[in-house]
mmCIF file of C-alpha atoms in Angstrom:
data_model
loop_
_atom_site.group_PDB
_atom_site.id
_atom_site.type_symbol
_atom_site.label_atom_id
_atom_site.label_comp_id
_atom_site.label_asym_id
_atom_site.label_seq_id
_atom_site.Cartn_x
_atom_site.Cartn_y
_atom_site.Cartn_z
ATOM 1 C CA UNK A 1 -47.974 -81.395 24.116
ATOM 2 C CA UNK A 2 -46.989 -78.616 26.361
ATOM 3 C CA UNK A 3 -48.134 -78.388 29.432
ATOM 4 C CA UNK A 4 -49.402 -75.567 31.894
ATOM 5 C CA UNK A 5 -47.851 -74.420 34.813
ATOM 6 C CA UNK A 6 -50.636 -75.833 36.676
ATOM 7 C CA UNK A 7 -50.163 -79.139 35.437
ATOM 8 C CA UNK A 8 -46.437 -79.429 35.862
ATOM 9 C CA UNK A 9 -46.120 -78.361 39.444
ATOM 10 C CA UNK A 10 -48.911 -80.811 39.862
ATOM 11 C CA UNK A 11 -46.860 -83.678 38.314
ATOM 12 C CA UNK A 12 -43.815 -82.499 40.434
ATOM 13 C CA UNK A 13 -45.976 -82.493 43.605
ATOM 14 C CA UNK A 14 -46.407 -86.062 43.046
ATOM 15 C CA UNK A 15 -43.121 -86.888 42.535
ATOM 16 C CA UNK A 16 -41.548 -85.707 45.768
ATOM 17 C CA UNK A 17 -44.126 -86.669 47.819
ATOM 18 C CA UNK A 18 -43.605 -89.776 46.389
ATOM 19 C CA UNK A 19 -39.945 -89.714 47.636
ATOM 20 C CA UNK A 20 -40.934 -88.367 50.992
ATOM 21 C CA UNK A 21 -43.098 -91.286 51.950
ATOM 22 C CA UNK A 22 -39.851 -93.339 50.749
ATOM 23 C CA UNK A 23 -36.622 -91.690 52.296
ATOM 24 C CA UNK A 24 -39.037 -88.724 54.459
ATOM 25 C CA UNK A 25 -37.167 -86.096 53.095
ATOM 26 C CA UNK A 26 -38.617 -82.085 53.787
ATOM 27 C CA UNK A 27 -37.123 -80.741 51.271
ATOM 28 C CA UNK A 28 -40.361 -79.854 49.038
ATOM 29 C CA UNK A 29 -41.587 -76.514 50.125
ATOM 30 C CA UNK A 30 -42.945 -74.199 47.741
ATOM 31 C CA UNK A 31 -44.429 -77.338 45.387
ATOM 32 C CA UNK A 32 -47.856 -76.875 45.155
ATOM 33 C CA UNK A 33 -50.251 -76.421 48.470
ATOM 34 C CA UNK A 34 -49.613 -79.368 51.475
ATOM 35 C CA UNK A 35 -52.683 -79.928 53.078
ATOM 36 C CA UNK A 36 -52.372 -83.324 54.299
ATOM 37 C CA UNK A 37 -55.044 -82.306 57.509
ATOM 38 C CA UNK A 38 -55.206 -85.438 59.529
ATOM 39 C CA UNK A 39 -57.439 -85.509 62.824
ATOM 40 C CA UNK A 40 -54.874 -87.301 65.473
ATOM 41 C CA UNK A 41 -56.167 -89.732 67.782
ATOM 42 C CA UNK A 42 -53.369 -89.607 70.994
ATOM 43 C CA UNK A 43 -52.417 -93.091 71.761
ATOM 44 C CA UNK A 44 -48.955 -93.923 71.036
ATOM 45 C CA UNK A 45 -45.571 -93.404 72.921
ATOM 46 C CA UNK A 46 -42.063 -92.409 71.480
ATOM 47 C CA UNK A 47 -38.603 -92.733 72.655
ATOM 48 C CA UNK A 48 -36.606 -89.849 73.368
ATOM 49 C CA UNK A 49 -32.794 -88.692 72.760
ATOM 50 C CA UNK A 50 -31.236 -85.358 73.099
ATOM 51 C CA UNK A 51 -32.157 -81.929 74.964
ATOM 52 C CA UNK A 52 -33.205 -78.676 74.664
ATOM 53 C CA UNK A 53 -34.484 -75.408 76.424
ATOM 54 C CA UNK A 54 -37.674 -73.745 75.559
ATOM 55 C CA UNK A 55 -36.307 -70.764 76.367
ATOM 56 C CA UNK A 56 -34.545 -70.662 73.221
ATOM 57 C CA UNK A 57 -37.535 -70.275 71.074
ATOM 58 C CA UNK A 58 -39.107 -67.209 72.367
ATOM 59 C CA UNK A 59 -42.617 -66.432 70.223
ATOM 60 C CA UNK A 60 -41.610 -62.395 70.474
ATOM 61 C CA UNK A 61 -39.256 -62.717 68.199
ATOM 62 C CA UNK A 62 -41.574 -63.609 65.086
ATOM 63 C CA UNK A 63 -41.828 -62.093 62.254
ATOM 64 C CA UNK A 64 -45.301 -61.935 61.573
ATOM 65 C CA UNK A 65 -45.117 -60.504 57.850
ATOM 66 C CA UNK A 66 -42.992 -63.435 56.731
ATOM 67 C CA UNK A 67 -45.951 -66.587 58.163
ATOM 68 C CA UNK A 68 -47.633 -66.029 55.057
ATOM 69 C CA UNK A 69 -51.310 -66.674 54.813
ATOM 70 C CA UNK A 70 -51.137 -70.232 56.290
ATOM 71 C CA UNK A 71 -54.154 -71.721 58.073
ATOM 72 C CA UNK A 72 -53.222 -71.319 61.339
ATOM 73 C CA UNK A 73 -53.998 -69.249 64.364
ATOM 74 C CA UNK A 74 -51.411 -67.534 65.790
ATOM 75 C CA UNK A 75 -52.581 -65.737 68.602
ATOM 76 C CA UNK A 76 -53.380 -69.511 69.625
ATOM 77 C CA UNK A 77 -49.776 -71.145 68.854
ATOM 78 C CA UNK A 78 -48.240 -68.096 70.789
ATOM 79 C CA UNK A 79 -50.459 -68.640 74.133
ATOM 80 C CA UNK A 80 -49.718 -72.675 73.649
ATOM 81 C CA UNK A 81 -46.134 -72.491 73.548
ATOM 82 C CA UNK A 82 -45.963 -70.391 76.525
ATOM 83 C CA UNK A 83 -48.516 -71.861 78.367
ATOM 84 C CA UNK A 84 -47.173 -75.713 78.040
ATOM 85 C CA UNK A 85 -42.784 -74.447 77.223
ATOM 86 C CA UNK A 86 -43.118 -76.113 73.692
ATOM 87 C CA UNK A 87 -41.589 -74.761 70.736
ATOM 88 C CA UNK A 88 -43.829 -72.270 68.714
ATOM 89 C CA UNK A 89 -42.471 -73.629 65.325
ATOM 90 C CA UNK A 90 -43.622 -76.756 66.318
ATOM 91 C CA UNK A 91 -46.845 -75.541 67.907
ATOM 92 C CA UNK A 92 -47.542 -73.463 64.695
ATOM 93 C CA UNK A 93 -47.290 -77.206 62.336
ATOM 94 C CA UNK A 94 -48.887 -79.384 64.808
ATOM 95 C CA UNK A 95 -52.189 -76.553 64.598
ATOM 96 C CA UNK A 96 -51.802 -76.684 60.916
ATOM 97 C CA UNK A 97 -51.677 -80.209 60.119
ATOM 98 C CA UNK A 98 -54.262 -81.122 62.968
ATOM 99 C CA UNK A 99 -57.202 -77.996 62.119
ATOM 100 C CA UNK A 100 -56.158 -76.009 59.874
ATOM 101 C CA UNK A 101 -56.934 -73.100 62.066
ATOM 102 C CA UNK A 102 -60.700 -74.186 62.733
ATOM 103 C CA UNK A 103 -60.696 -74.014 66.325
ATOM 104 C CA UNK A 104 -64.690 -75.847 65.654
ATOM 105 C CA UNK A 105 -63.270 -78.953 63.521
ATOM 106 C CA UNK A 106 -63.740 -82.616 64.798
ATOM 107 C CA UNK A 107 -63.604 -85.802 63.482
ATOM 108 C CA UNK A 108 -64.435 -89.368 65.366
ATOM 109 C CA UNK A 109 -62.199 -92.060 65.701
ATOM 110 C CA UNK A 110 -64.810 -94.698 66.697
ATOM 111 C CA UNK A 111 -62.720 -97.302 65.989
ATOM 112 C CA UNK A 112 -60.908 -96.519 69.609
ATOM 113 C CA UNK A 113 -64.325 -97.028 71.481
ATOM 114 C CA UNK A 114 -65.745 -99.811 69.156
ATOM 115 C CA UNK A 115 -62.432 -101.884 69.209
ATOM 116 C CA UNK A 116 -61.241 -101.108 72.314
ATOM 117 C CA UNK A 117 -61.901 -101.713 75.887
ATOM 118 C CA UNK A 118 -59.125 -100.138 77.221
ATOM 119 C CA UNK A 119 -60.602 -96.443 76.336
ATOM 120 C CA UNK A 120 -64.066 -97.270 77.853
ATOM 121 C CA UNK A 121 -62.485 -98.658 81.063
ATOM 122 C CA UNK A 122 -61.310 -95.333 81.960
ATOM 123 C CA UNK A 123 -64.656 -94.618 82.229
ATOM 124 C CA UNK A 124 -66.236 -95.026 85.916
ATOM 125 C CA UNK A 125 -69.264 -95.874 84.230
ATOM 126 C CA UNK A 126 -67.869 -98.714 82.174
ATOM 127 C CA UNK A 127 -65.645 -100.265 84.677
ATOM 128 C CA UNK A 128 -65.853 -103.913 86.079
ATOM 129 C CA UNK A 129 -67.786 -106.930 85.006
ATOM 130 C CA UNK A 130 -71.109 -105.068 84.624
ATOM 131 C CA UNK A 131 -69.359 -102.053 83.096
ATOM 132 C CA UNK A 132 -67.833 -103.698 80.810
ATOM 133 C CA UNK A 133 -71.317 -105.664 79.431
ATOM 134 C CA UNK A 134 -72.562 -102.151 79.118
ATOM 135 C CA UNK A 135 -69.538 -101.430 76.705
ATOM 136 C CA UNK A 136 -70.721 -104.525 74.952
ATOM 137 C CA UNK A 137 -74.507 -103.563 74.626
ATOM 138 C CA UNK A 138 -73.900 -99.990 74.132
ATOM 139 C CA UNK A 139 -71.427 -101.055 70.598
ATOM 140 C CA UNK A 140 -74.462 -103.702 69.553
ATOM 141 C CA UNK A 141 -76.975 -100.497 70.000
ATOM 142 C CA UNK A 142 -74.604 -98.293 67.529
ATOM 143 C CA UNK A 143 -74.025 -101.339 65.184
ATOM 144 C CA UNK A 144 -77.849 -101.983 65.096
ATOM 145 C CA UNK A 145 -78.164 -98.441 63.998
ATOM 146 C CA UNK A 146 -75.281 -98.329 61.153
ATOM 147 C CA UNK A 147 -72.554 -96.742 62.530
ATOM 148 C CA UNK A 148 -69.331 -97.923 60.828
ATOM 149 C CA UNK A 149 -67.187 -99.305 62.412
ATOM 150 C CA UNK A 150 -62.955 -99.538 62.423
ATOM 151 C CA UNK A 151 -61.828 -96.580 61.027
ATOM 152 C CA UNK A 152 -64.582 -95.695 58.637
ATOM 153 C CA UNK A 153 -65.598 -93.662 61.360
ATOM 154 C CA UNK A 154 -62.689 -91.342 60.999
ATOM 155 C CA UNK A 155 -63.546 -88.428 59.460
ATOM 156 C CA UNK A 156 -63.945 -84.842 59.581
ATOM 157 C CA UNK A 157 -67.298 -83.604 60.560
ATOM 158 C CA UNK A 158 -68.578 -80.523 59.052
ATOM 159 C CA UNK A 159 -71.705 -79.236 61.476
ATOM 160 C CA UNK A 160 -71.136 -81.907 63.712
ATOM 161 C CA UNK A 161 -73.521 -81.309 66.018
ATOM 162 C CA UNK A 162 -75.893 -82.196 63.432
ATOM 163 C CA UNK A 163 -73.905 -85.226 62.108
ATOM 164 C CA UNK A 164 -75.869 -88.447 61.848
ATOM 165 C CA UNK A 165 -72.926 -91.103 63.336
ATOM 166 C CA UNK A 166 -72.249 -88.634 66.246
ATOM 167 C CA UNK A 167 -75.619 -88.179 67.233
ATOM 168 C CA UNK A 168 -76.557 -92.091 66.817
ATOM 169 C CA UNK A 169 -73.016 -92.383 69.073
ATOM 170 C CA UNK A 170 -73.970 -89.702 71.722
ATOM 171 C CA UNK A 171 -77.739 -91.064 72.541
ATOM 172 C CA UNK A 172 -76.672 -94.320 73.361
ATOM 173 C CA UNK A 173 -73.683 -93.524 75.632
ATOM 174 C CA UNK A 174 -72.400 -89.799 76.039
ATOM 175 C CA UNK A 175 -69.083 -90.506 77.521
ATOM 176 C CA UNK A 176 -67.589 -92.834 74.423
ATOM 177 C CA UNK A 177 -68.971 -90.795 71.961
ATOM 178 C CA UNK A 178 -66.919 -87.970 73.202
ATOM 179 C CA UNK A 179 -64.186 -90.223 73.979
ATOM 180 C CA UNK A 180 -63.711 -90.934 70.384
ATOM 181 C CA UNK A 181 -64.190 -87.518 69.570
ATOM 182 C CA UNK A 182 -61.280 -85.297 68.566
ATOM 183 C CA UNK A 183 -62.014 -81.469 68.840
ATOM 184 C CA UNK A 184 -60.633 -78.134 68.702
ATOM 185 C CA UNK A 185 -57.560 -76.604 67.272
ATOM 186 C CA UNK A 186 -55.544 -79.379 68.289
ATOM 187 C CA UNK A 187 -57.786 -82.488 67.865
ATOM 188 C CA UNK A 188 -57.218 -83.601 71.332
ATOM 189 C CA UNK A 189 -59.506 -86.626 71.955
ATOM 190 C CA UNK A 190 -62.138 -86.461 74.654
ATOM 191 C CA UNK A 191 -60.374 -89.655 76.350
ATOM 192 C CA UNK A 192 -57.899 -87.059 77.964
ATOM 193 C CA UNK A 193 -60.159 -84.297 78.895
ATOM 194 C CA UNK A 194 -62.891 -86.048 80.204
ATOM 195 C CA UNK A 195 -61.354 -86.571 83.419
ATOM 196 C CA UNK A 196 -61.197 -82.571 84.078
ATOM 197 C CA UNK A 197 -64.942 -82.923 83.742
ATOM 198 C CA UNK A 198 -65.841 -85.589 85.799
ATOM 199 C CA UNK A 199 -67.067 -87.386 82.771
ATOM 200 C CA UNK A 200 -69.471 -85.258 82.057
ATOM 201 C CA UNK A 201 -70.020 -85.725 78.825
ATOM 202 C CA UNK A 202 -72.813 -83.066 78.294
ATOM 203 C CA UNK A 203 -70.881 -80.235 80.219
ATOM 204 C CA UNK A 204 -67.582 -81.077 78.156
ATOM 205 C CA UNK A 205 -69.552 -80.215 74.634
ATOM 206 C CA UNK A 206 -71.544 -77.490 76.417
ATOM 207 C CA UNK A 207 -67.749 -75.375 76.778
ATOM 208 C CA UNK A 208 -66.640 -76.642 73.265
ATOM 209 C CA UNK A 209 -69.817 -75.361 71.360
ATOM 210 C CA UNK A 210 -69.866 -71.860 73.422
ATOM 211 C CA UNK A 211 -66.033 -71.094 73.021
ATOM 212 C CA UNK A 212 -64.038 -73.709 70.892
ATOM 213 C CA UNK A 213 -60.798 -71.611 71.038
ATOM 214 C CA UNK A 214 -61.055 -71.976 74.371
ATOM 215 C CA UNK A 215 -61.673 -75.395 75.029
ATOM 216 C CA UNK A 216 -59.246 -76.445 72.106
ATOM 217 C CA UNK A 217 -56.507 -74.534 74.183
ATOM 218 C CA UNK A 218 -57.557 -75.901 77.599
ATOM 219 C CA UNK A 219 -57.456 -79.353 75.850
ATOM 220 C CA UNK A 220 -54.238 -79.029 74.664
ATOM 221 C CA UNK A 221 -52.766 -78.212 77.400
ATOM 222 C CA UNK A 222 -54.257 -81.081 79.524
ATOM 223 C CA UNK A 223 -52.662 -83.757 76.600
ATOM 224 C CA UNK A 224 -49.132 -81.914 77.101
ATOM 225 C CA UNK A 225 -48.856 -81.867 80.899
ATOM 226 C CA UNK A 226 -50.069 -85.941 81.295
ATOM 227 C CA UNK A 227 -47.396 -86.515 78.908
ATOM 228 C CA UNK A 228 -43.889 -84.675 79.998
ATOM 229 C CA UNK A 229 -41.903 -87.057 77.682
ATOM 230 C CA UNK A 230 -43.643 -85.449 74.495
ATOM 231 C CA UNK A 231 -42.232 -81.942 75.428
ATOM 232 C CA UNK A 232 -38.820 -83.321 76.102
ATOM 233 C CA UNK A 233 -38.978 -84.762 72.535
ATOM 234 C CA UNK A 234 -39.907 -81.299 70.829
ATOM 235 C CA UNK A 235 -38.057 -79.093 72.187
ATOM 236 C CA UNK A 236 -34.529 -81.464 71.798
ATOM 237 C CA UNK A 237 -34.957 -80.690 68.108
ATOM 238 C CA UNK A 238 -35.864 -81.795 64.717
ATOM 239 C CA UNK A 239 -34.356 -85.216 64.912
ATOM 240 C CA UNK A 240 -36.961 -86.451 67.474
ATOM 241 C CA UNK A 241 -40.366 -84.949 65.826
ATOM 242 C CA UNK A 242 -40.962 -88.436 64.173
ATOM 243 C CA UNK A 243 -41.132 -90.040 67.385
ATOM 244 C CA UNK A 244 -42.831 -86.672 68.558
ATOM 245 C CA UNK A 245 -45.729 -87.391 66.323
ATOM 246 C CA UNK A 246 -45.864 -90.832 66.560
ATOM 247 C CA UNK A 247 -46.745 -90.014 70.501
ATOM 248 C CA UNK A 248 -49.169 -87.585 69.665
ATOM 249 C CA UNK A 249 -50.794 -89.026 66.518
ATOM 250 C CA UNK A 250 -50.362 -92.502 67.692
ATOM 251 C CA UNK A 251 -48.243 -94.177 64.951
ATOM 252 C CA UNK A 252 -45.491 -92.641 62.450
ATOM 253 C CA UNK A 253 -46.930 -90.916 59.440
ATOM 254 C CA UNK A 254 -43.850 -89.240 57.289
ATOM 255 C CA UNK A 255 -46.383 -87.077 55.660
ATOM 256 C CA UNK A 256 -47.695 -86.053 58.881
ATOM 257 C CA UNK A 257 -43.784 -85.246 60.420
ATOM 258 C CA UNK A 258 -42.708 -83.503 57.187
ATOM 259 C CA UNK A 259 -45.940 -80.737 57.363
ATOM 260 C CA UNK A 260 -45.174 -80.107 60.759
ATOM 261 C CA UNK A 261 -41.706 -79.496 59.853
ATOM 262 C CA UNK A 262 -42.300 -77.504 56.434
ATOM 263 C CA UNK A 263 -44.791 -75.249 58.217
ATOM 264 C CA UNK A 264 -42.441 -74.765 61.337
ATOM 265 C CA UNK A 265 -39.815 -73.274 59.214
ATOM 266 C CA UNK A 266 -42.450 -70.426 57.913
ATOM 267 C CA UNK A 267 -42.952 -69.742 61.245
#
């Protein structure tokens, strides 16, 4: 039987990305298309070893022609990495692996809000004894109405505004609906931008529906400056994106390191 083109890079595709979820080796650019889009929910923490100077990785020195016709913004990765000192390679693969350039995607994590107290108690609303019984009735509403729960709930929304789970979510408590909510270019979860709105749930939607690019940005930056650490780890090189990610995405995913890294080089 001979086989097409198609099928064989296909059947190599497999293979190595076999291998890099076993040994989390990069080397596998140019095999087929990586779109391994995951929607990060921010909870973890990494370690850190080694240094580095963003000045080193100045975004007016890109080639432009050579990027390719990736899914990414670049205009956006350009005013990120000077706005929050990261490196733009890395800027350019965390956009591409988190949005693929949609500056409107989203996706819930509900799990966070349904499983976890911790995320609600940051919440004025839902703090102390009596706050924390309004966590509890507020999870029996959405289970009463058939929201999944655990992780079921994490998944891209396309029209979200419209989406059934986010709008059974959002009438029965604003704030933890966008809590659980990651948005923009960046998938930054509501949980750290909140704050800048004085948990106003309503008025944080309001900016991401009339300018996404904008609030995706704003977002962004907000995760990077509450976590200095994260910065240290990206710009002290390659060797400390896997705990890099693991901060921002909130576990290690080798899939999730080695796009960030494949795309980076392009850039």
């Amino acid at each position: 039987m001979i086989l097409s083109e198609s099928s064989i890079r296909k059947i190599l595709k497999q293979l190595v990305l076999k291998e890099v979820t076993r040994f989390g080796s990069t080397n596998f650019r140019g095999i087929g298309k990586q779109d391994y889009r995951g929607y990060g929910s921010q909870t973890g923490d990494g370690g850190y070893s080694g240094t580095g100077d963003s000045n080193l990785f100045n975004t007016g020195n890109v080639d432009r022609a050579k990027l390719g016709k990736t899914k990414v913004n670049i205009e956006s990765v350009e005013k990120m990495a000077k706005a929050t000192g990261l490196r733009a390679d890395f800027v350019y693969g965390l956009q591409s692996r988190e949005s693929g350039g949609n500056p409107r995607a989203m996706a819930l994590n509900g799990h966070l809000v349904l499983t976890k107290y911790s995320y609600a108690n940051d919440i004025p609303k839902y703090q102390g004894k009596e706050g924390k019984e309004r966590w509890r009735q507020v999870k029996a509403a959405w289970r009463s109405e058939g929201v999944p729960s655990e992780s079921q709930t994490s998944i891209q929304l396309k029209g979200w505004l419209n989406n059934e789970i986010f709008l059974k979510m959002y009438k029965h408590s604003p704030e933890l609906a966008v809590t659980n909510a990651a948005l923009g270019f960046y998938q930054v979860l509501g949980h750290h931008v909140l704050p800048s709105y004085n948990f106003d749930a309503e008025a944080l939607l309001r900016d991401f529906k009339n300018n996404p690019t904008e609030y995706g940005q704003k977002a962004f930056v907000i995760w990077v400056q509450k976590h200095p650490k994260f910065k240290r780890l990206v710009n002290g090189g390659e060797s400390n994106w896997s705990a890099a990610v693991r901060m921002y995405y909130g576990e290690t995913n080798i899939p999730y390191v080695n796009h960030v890294k494949s795309y980076a080089a392009k850039y």
